[in-house]
Coordinates of C-alpha atoms in Angstrom, one line a residue:
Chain A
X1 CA 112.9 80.4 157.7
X2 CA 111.5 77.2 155.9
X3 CA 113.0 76.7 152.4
X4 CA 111.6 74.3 149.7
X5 CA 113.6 72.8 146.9
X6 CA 112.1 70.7 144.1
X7 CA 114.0 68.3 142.6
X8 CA 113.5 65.3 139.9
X9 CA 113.9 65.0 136.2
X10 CA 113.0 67.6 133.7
X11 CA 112.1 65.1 130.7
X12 CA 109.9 62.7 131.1
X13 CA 109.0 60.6 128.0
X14 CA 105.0 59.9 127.2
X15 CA 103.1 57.1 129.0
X16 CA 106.3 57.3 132.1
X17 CA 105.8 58.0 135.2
X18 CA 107.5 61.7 136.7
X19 CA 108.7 61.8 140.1
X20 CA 109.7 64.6 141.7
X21 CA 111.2 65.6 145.5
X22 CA 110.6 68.2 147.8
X23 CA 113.6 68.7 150.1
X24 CA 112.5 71.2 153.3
X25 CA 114.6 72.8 155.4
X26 CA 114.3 75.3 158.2
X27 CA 111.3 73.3 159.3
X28 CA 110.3 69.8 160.1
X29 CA 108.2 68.3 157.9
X30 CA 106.4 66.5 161.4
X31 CA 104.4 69.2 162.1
X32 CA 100.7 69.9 162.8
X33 CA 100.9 73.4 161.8
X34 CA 101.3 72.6 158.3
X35 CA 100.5 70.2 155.3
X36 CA 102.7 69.8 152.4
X37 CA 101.2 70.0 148.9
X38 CA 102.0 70.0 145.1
X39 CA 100.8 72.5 142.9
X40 CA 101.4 73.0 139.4
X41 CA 101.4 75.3 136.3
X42 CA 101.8 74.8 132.9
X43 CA 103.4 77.2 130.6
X44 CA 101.5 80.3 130.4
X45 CA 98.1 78.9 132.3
X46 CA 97.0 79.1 135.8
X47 CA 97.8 77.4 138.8
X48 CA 96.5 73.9 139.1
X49 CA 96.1 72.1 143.0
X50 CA 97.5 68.4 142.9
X51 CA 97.7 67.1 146.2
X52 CA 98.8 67.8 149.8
X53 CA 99.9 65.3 152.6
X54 CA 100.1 65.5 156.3
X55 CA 103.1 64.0 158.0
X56 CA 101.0 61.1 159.4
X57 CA 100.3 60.5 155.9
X58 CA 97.3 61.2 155.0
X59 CA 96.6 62.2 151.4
X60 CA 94.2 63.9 149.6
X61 CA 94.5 64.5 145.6
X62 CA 92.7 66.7 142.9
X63 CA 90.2 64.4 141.8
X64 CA 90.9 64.9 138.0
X65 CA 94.3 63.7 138.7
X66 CA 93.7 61.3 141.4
X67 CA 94.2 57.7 139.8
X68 CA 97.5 58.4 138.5
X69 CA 98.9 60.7 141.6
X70 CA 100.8 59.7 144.4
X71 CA 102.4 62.1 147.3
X72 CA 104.3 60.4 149.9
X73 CA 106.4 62.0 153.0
X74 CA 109.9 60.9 154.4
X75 CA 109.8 62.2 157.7
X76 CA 113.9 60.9 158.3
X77 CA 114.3 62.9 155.4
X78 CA 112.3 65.8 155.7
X79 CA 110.9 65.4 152.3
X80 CA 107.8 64.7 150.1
X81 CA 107.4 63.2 146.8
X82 CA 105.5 63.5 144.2
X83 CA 104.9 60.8 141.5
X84 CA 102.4 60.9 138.4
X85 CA 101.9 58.3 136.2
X86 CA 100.9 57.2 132.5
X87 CA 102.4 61.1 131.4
X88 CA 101.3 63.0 128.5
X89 CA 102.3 66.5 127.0
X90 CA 99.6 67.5 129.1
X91 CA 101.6 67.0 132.3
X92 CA 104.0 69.5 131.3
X93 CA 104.2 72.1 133.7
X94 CA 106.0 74.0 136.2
X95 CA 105.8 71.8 139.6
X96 CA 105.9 73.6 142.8
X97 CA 106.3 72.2 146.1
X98 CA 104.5 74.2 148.9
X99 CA 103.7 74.6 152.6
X100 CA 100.1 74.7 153.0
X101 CA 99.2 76.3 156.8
X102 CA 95.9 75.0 158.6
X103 CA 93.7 76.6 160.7
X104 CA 91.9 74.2 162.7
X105 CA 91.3 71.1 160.4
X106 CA 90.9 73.1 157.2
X107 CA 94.1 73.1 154.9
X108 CA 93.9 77.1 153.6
X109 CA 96.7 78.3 151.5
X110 CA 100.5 78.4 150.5
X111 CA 102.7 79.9 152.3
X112 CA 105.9 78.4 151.4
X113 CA 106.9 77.4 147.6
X114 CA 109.8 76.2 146.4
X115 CA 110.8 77.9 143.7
X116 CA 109.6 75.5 140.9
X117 CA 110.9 73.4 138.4
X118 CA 110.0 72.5 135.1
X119 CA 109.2 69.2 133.8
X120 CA 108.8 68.7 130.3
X121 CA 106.7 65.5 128.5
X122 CA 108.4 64.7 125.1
X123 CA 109.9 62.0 123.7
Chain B
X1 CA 83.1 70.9 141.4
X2 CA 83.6 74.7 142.2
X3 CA 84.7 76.7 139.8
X4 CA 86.5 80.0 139.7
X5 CA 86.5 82.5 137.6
X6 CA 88.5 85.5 137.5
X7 CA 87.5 88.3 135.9
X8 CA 88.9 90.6 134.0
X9 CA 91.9 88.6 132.3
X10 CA 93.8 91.5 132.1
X11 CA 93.9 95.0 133.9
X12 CA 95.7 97.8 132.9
X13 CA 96.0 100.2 135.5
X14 CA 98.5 103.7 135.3
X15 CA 100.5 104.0 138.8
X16 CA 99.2 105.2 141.6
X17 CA 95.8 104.3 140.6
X18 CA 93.7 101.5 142.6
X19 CA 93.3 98.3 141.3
X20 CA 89.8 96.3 141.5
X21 CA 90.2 92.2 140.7
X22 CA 86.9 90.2 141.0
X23 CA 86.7 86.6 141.5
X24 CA 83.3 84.6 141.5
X25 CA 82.9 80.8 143.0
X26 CA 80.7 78.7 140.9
X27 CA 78.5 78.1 144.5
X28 CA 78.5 79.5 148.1
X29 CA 82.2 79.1 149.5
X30 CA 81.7 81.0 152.8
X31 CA 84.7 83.2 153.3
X32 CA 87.2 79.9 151.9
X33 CA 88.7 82.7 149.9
X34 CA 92.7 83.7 149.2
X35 CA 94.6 85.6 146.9
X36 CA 98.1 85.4 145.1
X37 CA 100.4 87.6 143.5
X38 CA 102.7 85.9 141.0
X39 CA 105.5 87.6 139.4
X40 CA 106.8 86.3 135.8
X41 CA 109.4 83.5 136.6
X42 CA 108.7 83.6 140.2
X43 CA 106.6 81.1 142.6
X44 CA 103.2 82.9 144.1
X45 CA 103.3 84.7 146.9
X46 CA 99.8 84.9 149.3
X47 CA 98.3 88.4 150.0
X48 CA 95.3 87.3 151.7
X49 CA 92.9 84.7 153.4
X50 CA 90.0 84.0 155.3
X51 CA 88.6 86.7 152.0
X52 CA 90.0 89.5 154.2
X53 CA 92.9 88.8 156.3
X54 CA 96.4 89.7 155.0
X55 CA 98.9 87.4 154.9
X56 CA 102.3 88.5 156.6
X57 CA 104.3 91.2 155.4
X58 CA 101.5 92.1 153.1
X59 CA 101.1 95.6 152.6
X60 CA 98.0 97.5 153.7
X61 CA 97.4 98.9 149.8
X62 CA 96.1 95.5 149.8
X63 CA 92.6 94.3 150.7
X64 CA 90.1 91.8 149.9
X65 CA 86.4 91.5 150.3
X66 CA 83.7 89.8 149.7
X67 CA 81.7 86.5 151.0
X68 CA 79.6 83.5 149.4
X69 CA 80.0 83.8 145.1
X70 CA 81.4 87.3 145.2
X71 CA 84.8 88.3 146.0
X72 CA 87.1 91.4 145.1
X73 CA 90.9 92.3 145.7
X74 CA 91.4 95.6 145.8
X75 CA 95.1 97.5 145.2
X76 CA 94.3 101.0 146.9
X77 CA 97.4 102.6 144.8
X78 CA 99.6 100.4 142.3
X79 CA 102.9 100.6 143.0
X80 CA 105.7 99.4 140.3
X81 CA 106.2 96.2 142.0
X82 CA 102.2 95.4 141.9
X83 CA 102.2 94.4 138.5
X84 CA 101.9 90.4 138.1
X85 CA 99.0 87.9 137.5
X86 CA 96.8 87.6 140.8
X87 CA 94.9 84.6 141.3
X88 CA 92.2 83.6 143.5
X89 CA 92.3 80.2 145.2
X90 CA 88.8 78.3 147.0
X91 CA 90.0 76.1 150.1
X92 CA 87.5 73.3 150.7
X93 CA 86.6 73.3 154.9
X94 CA 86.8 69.0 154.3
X95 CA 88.1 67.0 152.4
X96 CA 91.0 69.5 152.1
X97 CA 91.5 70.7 148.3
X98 CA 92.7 73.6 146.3
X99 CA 90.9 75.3 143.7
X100 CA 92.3 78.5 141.8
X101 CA 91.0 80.7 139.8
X102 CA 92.3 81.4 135.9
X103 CA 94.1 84.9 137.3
X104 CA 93.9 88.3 136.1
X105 CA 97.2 90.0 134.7
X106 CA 97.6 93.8 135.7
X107 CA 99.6 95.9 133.4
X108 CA 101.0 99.4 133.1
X109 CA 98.9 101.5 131.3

């Protein structure tokens, strides 16, 4: 059974960039069944898509967040990143690192989170 | 830019009565159409895809419905452990994105 573990500072000061790690185990990250997403929440709001990457690397990003978001995989690691840059208090949230399954090319849903972690913007 | 939006925010529903969750897409998004339970402190859990198709392990009190703007969960008889926020999520056939809805909380009433 896959398991998902976020990981990464939970302060970040204003204008910073937060970077945060997805450790997966039970599964290998090189897989074609699967992409490998980021999806946030912030306190008391709904659920908010940031990005998901296949192991080959290909990216794709919520556009409102897109010039300051990065997701990159380490397949000798089996784990994904997540950086986001130029942080406000806006950015604070719950991040969750998930296992999106595909059916033929189209990326559908979650099926594996991690269970969350908060990360807080404040100097 | 789709948008979804969830209607009602909040539910209340007495046990053992069904539960009815709408969710309408801002333009046509075929049957690109799941649904998640979250529980307070926990990470989401799907319940249903492809608009219909439960997810595995999901129990058969749940069903969704729907097609193009118009979409509905349905909770045949609320258990104890049904009540959470439920959100509805778009998935884009290409380039592949994520788009949820604002949820709708159902409480005991």
């Amino acid at each position: 059974q896959v398991h998902l573990q976020e990981s990464g500072p939970g302060l970040v000061k204003p204008s910073e960039t937060l970077s945060l790690t997805c450790n997966v185990s039970g599964d290998s990250i090189i897989t074609q069944r699967y992409y490998w997403g980021w999806i946030r929440q912030p306190p008391g709001r709904e659920l908010e898509w940031i990005g998901s990457i296949h192991f080959s690397g290909s990216t794709y990003y919520n556009p409102s967040l897109k010039t300051r978001v990065t997701i990159s995989v380490d397949t000798s690691t089996n784990q994904f990143s997540l950086r986001l840059s130029s942080v406000t208090a806006a950015d604070t949230a719950v991040y969750y690192c998930a296992r999106l399954f595909v059916e033929g090319v189209v990326v559908v849903a979650a099926t594996s989170w991690g269970q969350g972690t908060l990360v807080t913007v404040s100097s | 830019e789709i948008v979804m939006t969830q209607s009602p925010a909040t539910l209340s529903v007495s046990p053992g009565e069904r539960a009815t969750l709408s969710c309408r897409a801002s333009q046509s998004v075929s049957s690109n159409l799941a649904w998640y339970q979250q529980k307070r402190g926990q990470a989401p859990r799907l319940l249903i895809y492809g608009a219909s198709t439960r997810a595995t392990g999901i129990p058969v009190r749940f069903s969704g419905s729907g097609s193009g703007t118009e979409f509905t969960l349905t909770i045949s008889s609320l258990q104890s452990e049904d009540f959470a926020v439920y959100y509805c999520q778009h998935y884009n056939n290409w380039p592949p994105a994520l788009t949820f809805g604002g949820g709708t909380k159902v409480e005991i009433k």
